[in-house]
Short mmCIF file of C-alpha atoms in Angstrom, two decimals:
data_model
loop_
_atom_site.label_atom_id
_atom_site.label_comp_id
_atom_site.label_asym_id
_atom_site.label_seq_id
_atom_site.Cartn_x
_atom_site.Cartn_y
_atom_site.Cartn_z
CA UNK A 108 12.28 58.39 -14.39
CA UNK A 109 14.22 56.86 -17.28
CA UNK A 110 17.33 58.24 -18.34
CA UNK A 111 17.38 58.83 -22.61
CA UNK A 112 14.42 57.31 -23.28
CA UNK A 113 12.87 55.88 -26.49
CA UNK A 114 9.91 54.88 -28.60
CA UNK A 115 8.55 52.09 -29.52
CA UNK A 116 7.46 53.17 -33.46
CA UNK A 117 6.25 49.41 -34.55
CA UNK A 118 2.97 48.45 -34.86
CA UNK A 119 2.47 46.02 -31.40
CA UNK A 120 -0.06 42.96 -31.18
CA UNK A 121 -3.22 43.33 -29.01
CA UNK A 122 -3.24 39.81 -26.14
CA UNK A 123 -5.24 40.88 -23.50
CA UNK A 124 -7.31 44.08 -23.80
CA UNK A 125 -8.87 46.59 -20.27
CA UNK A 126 -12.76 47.59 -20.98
CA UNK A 127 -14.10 50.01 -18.41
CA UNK A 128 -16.67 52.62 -19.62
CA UNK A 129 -19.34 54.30 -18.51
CA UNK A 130 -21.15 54.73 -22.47
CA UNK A 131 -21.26 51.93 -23.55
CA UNK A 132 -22.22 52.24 -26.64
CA UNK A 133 -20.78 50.33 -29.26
CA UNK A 134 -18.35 48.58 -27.14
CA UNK A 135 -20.27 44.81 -27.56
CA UNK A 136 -19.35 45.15 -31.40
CA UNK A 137 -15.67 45.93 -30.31
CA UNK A 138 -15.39 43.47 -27.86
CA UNK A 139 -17.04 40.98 -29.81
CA UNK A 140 -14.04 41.64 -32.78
CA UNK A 141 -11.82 41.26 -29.93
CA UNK A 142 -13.23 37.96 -29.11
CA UNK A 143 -12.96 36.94 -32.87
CA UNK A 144 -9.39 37.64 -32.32
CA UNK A 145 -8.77 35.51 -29.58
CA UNK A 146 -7.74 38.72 -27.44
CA UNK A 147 -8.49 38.00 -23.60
CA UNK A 148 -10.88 40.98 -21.99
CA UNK A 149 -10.42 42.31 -18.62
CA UNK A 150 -13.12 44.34 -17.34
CA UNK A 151 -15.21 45.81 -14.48
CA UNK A 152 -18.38 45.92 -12.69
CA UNK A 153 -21.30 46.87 -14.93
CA UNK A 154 -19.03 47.04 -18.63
CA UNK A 155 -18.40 43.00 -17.49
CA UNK A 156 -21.64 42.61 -17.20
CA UNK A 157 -22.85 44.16 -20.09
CA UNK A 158 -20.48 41.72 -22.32
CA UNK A 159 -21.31 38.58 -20.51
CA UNK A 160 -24.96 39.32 -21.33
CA UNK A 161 -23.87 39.61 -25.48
CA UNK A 162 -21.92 36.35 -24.39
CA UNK A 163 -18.08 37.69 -24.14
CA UNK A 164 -16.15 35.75 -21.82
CA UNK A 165 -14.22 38.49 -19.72
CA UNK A 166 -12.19 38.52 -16.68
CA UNK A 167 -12.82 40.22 -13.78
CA UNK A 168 -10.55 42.98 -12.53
CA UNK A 169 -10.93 41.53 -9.24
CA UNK A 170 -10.04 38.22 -10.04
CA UNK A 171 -7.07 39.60 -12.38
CA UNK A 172 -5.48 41.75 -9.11
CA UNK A 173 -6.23 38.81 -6.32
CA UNK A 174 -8.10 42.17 -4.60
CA UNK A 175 -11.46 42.67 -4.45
CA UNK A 176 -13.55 45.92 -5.51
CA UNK A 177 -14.29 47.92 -2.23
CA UNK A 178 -15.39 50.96 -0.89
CA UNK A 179 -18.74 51.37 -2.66
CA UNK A 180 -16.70 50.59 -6.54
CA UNK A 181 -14.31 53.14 -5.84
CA UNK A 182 -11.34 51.15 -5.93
CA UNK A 183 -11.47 48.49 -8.45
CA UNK A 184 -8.61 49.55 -10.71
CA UNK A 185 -5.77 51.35 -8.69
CA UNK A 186 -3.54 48.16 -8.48
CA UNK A 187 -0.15 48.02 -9.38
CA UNK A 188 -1.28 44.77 -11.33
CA UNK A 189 -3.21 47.13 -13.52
CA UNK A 190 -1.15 50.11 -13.75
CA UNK A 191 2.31 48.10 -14.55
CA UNK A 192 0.40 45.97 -16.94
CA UNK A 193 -0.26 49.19 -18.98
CA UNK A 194 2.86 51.66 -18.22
CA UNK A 195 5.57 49.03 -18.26
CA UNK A 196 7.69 49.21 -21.04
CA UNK A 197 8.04 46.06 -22.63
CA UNK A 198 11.94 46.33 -23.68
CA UNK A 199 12.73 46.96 -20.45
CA UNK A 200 10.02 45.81 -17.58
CA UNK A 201 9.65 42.29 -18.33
CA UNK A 202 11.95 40.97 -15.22
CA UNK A 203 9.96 43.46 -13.02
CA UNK A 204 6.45 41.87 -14.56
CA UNK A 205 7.43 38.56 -14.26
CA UNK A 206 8.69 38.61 -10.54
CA UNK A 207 5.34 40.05 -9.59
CA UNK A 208 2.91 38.37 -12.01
CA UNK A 209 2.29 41.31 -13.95
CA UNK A 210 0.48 40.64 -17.27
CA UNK A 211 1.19 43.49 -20.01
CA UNK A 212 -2.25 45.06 -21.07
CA UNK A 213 -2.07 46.11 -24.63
CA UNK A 214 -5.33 47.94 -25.31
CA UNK A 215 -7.46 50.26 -22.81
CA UNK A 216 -10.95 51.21 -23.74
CA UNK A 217 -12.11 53.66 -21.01
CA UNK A 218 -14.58 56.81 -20.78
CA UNK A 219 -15.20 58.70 -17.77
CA UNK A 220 -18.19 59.21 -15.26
CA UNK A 221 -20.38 62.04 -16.99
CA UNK A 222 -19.46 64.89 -14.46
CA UNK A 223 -20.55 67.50 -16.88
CA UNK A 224 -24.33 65.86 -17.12
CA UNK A 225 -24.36 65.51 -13.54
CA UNK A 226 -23.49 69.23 -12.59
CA UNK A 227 -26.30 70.50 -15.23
CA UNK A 228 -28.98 68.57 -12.96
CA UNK A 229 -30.71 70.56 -10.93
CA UNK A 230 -31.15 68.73 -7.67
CA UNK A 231 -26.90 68.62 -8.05
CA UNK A 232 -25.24 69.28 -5.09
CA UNK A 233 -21.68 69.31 -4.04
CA UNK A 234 -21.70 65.67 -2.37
CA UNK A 235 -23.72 64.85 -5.94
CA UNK A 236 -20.79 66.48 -7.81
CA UNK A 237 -17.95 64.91 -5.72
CA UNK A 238 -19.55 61.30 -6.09
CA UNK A 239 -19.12 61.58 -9.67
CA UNK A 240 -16.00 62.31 -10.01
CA UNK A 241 -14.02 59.74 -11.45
CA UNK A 242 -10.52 58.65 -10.36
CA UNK A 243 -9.54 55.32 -11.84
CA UNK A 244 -10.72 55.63 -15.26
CA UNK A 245 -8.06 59.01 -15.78
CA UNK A 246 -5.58 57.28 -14.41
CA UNK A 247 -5.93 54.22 -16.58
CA UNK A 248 -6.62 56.19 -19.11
CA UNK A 249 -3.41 58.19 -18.90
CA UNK A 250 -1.15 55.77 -18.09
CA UNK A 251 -2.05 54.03 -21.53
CA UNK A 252 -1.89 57.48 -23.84
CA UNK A 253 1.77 57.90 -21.93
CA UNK A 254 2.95 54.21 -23.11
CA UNK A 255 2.02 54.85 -26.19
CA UNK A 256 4.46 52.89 -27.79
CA UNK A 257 3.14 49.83 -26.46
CA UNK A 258 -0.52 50.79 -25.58
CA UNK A 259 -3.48 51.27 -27.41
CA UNK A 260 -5.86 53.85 -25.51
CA UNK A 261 -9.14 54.36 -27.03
CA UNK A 262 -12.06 56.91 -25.44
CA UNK A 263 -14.23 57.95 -27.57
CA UNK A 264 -16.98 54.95 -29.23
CA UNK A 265 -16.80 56.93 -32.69
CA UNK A 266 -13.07 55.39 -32.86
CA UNK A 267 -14.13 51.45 -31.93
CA UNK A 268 -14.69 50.78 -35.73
CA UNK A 269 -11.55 52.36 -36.88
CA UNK A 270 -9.52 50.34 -34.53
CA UNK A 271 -11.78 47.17 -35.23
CA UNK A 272 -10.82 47.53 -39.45
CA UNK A 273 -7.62 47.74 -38.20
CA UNK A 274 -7.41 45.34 -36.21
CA UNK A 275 -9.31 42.69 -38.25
CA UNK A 276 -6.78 43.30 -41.53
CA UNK A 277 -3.93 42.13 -39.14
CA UNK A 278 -4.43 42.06 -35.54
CA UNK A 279 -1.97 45.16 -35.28
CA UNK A 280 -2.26 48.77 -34.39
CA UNK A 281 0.55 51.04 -35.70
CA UNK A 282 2.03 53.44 -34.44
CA UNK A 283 0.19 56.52 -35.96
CA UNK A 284 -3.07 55.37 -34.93
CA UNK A 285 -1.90 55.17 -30.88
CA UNK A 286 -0.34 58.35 -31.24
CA UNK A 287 -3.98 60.03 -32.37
CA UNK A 288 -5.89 57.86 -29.91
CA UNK A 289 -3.13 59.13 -27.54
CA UNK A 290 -3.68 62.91 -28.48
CA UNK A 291 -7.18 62.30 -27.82
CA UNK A 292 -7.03 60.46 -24.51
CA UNK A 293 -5.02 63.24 -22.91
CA UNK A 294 -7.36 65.74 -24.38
CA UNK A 295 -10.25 63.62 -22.66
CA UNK A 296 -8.81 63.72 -19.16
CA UNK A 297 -8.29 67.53 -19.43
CA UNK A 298 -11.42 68.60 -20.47
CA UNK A 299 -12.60 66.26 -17.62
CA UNK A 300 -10.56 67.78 -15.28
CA UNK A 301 -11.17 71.73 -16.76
CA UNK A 302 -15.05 70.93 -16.37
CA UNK A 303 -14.10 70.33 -12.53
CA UNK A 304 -11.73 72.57 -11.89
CA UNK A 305 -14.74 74.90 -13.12
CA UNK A 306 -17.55 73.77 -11.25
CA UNK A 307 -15.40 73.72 -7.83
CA UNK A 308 -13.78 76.86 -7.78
CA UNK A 309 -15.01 79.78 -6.41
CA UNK A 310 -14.27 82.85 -8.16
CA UNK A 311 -15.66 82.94 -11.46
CA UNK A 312 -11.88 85.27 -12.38
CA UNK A 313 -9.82 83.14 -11.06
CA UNK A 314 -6.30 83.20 -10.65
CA UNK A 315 -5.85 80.47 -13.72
CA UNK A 316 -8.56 80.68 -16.39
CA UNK A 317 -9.46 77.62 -18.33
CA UNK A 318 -12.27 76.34 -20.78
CA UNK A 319 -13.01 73.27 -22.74
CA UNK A 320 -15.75 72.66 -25.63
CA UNK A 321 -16.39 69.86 -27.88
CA UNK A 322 -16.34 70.04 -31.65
CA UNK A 323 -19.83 70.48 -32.83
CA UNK A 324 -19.11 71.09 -36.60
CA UNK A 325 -16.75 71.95 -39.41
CA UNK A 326 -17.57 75.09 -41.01
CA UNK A 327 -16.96 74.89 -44.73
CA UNK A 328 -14.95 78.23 -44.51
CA UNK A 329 -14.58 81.09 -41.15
CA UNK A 330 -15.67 84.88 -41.99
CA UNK A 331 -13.67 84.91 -45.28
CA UNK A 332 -13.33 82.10 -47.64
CA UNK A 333 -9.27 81.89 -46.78
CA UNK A 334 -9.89 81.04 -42.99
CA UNK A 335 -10.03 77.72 -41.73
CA UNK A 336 -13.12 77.32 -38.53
CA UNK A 337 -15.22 74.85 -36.64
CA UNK A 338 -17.93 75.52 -34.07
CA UNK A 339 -17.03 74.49 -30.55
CA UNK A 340 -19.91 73.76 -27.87
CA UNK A 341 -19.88 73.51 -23.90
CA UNK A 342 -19.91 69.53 -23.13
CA UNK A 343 -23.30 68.40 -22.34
CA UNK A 344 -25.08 72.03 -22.79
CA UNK A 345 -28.71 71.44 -23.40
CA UNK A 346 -29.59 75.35 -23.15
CA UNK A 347 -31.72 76.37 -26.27
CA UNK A 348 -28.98 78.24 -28.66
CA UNK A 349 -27.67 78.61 -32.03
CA UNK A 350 -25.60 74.85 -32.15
CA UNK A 351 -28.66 73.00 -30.34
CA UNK A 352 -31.22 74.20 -32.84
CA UNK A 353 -33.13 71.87 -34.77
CA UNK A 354 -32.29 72.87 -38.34
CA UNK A 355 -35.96 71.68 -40.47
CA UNK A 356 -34.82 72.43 -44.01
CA UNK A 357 -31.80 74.89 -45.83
CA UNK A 358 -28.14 74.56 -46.34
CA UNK A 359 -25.79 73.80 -42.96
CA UNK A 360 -25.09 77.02 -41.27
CA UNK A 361 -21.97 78.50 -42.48
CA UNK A 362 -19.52 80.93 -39.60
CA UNK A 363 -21.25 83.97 -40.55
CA UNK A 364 -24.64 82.10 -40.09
CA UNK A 365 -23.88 81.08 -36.48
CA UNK A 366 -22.73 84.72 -35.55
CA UNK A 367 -25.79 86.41 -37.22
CA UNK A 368 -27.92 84.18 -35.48
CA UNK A 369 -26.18 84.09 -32.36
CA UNK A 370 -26.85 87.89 -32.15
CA UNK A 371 -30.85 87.36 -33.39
CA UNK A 372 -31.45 85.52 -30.81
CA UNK A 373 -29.46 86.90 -27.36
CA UNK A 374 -31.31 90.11 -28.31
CA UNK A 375 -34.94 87.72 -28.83
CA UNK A 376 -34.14 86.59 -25.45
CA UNK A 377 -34.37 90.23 -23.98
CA UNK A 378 -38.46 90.22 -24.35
CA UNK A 379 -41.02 88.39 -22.28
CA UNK A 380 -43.90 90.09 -25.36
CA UNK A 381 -44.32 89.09 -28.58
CA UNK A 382 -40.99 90.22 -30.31
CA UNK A 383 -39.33 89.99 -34.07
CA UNK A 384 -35.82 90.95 -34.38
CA UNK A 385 -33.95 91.29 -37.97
CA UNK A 386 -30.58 91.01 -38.13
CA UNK A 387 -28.41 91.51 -40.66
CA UNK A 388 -24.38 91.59 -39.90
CA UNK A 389 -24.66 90.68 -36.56
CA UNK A 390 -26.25 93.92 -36.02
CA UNK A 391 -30.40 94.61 -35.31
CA UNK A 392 -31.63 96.65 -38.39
CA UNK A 393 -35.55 96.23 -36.92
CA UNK A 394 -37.05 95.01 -33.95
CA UNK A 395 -40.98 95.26 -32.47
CA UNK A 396 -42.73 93.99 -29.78
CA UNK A 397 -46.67 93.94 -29.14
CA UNK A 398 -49.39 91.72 -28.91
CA UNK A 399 -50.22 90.52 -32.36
CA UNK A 400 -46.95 88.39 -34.23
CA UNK A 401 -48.06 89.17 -37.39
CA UNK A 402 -48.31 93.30 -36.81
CA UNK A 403 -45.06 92.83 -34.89
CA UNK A 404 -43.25 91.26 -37.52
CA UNK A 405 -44.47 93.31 -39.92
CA UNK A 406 -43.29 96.66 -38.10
CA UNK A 407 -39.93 95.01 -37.58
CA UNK A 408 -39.35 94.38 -40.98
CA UNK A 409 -40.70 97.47 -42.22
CA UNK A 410 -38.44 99.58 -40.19
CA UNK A 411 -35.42 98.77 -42.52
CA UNK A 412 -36.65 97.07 -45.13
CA UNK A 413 -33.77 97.27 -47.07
CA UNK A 414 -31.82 96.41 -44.74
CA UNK A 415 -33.49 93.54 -43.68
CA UNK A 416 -33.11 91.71 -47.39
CA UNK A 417 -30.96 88.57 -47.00
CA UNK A 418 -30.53 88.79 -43.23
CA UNK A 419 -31.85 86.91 -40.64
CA UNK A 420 -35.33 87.24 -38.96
CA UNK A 421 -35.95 85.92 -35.20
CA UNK A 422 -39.40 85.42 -33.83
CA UNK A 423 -40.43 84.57 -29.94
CA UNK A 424 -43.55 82.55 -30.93
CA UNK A 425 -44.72 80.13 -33.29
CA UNK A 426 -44.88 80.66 -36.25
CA UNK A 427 -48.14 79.91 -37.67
CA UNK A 428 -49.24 79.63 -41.25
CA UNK A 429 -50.39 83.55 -42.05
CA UNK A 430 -47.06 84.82 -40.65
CA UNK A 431 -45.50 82.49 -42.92
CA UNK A 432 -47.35 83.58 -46.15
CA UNK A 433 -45.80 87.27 -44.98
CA UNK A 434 -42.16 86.06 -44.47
CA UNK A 435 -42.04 83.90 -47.55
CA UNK A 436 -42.25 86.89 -49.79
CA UNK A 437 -38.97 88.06 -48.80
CA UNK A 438 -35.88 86.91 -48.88
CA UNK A 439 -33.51 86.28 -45.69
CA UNK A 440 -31.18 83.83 -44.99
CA UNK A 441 -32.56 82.05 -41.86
CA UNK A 442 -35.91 82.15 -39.81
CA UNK A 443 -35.73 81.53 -35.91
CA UNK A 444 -38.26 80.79 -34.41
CA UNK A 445 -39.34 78.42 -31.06
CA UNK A 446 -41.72 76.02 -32.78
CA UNK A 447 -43.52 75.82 -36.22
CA UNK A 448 -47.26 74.60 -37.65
CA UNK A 449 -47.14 72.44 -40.40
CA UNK A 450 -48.83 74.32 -42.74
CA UNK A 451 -45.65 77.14 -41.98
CA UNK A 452 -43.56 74.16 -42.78
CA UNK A 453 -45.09 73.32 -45.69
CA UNK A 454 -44.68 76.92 -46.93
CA UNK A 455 -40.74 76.95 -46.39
CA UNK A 456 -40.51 74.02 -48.08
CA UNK A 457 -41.24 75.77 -50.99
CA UNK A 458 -38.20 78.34 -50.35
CA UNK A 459 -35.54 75.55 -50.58
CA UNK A 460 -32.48 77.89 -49.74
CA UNK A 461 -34.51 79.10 -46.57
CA UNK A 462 -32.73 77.82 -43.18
CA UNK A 463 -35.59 77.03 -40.71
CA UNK A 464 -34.32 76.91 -37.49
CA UNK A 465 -36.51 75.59 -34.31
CA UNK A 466 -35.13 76.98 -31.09
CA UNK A 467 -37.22 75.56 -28.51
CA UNK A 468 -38.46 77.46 -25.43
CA UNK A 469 -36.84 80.62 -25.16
CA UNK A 470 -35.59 81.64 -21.45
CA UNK A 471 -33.56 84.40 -20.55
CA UNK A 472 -29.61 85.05 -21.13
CA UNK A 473 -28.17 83.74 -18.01
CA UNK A 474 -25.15 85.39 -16.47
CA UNK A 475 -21.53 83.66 -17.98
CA UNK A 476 -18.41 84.45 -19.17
CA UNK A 477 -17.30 86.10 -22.53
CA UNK A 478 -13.89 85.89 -23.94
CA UNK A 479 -12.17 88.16 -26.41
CA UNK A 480 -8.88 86.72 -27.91
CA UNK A 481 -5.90 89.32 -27.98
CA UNK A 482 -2.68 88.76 -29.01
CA UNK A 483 -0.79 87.01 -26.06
CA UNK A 484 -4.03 86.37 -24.45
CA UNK A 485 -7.49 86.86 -23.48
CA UNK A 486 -9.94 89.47 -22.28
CA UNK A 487 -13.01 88.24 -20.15
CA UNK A 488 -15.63 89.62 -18.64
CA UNK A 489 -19.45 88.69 -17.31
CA UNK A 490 -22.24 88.95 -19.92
CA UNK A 491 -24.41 92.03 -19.62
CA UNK A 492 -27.53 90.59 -18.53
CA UNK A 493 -28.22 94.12 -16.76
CA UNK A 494 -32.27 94.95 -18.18
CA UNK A 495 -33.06 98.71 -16.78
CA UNK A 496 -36.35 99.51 -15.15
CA UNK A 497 -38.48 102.74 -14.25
CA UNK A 498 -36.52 102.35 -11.28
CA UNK A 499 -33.41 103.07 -12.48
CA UNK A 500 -34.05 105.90 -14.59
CA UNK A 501 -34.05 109.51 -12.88
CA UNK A 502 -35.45 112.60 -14.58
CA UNK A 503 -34.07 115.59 -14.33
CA UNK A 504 -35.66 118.23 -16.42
CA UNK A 505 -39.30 119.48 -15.74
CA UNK A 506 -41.15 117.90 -18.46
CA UNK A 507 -41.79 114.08 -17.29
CA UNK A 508 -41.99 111.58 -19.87
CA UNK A 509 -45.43 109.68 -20.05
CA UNK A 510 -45.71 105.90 -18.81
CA UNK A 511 -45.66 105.39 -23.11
CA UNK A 512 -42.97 106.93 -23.89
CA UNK A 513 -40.91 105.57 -20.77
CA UNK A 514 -42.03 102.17 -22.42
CA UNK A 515 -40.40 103.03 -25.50
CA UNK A 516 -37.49 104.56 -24.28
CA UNK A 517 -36.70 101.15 -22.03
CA UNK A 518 -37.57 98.93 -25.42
CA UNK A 519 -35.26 101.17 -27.37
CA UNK A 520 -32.22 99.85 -24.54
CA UNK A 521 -32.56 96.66 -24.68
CA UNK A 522 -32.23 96.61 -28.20
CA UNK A 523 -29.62 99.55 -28.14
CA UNK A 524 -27.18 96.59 -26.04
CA UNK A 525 -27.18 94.74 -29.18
CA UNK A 526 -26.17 97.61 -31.75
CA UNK A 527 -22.63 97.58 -32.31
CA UNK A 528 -20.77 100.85 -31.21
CA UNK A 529 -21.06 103.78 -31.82
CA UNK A 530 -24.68 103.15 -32.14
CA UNK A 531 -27.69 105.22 -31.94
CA UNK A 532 -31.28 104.45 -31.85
CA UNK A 533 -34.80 105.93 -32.80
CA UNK A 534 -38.05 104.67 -31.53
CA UNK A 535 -41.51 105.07 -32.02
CA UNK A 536 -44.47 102.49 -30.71
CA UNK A 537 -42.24 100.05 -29.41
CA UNK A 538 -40.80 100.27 -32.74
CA UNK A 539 -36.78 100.86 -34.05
CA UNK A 540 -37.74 103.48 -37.17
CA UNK A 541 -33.94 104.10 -37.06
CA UNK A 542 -30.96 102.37 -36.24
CA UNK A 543 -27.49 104.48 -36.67
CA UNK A 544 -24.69 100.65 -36.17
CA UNK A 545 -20.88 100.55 -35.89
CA UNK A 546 -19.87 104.06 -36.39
CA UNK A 547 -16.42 106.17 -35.40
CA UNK A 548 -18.15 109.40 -34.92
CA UNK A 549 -21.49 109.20 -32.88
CA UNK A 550 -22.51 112.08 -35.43
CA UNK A 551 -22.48 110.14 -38.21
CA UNK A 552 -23.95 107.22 -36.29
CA UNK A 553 -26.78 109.83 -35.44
CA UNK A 554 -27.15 111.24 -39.11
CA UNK A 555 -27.54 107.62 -39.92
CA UNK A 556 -30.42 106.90 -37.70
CA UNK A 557 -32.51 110.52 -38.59
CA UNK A 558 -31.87 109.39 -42.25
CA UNK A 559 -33.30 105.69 -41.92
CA UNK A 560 -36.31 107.06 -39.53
CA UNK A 561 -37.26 109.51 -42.01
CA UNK A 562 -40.12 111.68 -41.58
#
């Protein structure tokens, strides 16, 4: 530990340069700019071969340390050659690095072993996991965002042609540019180490609760035009949802967008039948299932028609052409829907402000986590992916209901999980003729319902 420490502010000179990454995309451009520069490349196993084959003279770690990779590539960079090359300070190291032979390392480009794509296999196992876990690339990694005076440490490919303009105007990096490649490289190591943590420990409410996600998007505005957002996703999540849906035509899906959707399709998910949810608000104003999509859209949006105008509409099968002549005369926001004909392509393309989304395969919710913010903390809890049965359901009055209406009364719960309380529902036919949403009183939310169903 150094007693008063300072900072290096001034823009330092890139000489010799540490490339170790797993993607490695983009990094023969940047190592070709560094060769330009006359900027000597150390480098490992297959990133060293990867640049000899664009013809970029590197040197090997290996040869670099005077020790030799062993144990399978598991220690190649754990040297105090390496690791004093990148954390010494270089107003007050040099003796130290000069008595052992220690060559300062200005710039390390390093990304990490994808743990998070290796855990989402499914023939994964622990031993799996635990092989992919990386240890030298963090450690490099960190060493250079904690010099950052003197260090460049760069981890994500998006930032190689920043620092290669930069570096080709004067063969410099300043100051402000390590200290956001810096930000970024500690932020790296802890979402790598929050996606383990995760995956290793064994009670889901744990003691310590942690979670990581990766910026998917800006939103233009949040829920009101005066709040700042973004969309966050789970690294590496391939799941079919809201953020990995193929968008085929319409604007880019504002904050309210994503949560409207978001609850069109978790309540979709509920049905193995043919099924059509609206949405509007985050809450269901009309949802069918049946046999025929075109009958069971037409139900659903017939139930609250009213309702239903400029909301969202969320279908569990393809949409063909002659259930897209029936949706195009109305006007919603977005259409979900697993997969689309041309010709029902065609016909959206004609509704320009129409947001087309293709959600692929549609599987059940599976059983995670939900967090509530509160202030000075966080409320979680398991998602209800509960679905009653016959089974659970007990009568207790002489008069039975038939096998119909015990179908109806089982539809009308699964959607009923997805009306925002106090809610109240009425259905007919595997039908919602009246949906009572978000109420105080329960009365009210049942006057509601009687009023929408009608006669």
């Amino acid at each position: 530990m150094i007693n008063n420490p300072t900072l290096n502010r001034e823009p330092i000179n890139i000489n010799r340069a540490l490339i170790s990454v797993f993607d490695k995309s983009g990094v023969v451009n940047l190592a070709q700019t560094l060769k330009e520069l006359g900027i000597e490349i150390l480098s490992t196993g297959g990133t060293a071969r990867v640049l000899r084959e664009a013809n970029i003279a590197v040197v090997n770690v290996s040869d670099y340390t005077r020790f030799p990779e062993i144990m399978d590539g598991q220690v190649k960079t754990i040297n105090p050659m390496v690791e004093g090359g990148i954390l010494g300070l270089r107003d007050k190291h040099s003796a130290d690095a000069e008595t052992n032979n220690i060559k300062w390392i200005d710039l390390v480009v390093c990304n990490l072993y994808p743990f998070s794509e290796t855990i989402s296999r499914e023939d994964c196992d622990l031993a799996l996991a635990l092989e992919n876990v990386d240890i030298g690339g963090p450690t490099m990694i960190r060493s250079a965002a904690k010099n950052v005076g003197w260090v460049c440490a760069v981890v994500d490919p998006v930032d190689y042609s920043a620092l290669r303009n930069e570096l080709g105007s004067g063969g410099e990096v300043s100051f402000e540019t390590r200290k956001r490649f810096s930000a970024k490289a500690f932020g790296h190591t802890a979402q790598y180490d929050t996606i383990i943590h995760n995956y290793l420990k064994e009670e889901k409410l744990s003691e310590d609760f942690s979670l990581t996600y990766t910026k998917h998007s800006k939103m233009r505005y949040g829920e009101n035009p005066h709040q700042q957002a973004a969309a966050y996703q789970i690294p590496n999540n391939t799941s079919n949802n809201i953020l990995n849906a193929t968008i085929h035509q319409g604007k880019k899906l504002s904050y309210n967008n994503i949560m409207d959707a978001d609850a069109a399709l978790a309540c979709l998910k509920e049905f193995d039948e043919t099924a059509c949810i609206v949405v509007k608000h985050a809450n269901p104003c009309g949802v069918a299932v049946g046999d025929d999509l075109l009958d069971v859209y037409s139900r659903a949006f017939n139930a609250d028609s009213l309702s239903a105008f400029g909301g969202i509409i969320a279908i569990n099968q393809e949409c063909t052409a002659d259930v897209a002549v029936e949706i195009s005369k109305v006007f919603i926001e977005i259409l979900l829907a697993p997969a689309y004909d041309q010709k029902a392509l065609d016909l959206f393309s004609k509704k320009k402000n129409l947001r087309v989304l293709k959600v692929g395969e549609l599987k059940k919710r599976k059983k995670k986590l939900e967090v509530r913010n509160i202030d000075g903390g966080i409320l979680v809890q398991e998602t209800d992916t509960s679905t009653l049965s016959g089974d659970d359901l007990n009568t207790v009055t002489e008069s039975k209901p038939s096998s119909t209406e015990l179908e109806t009364m089982l539809f009308g719960w699964r959607v009923l999980k997805y009306v925002k309380s106090n809610g109240v529902l009425i259905v007919k036919d595997n039908t919602t003729v009246g949906i009572g949403a978000g109420q105080v009183s329960r009365v009210d939310a049942v006057e509601i319902a009687l009023r929408k169903a009608g006669d």
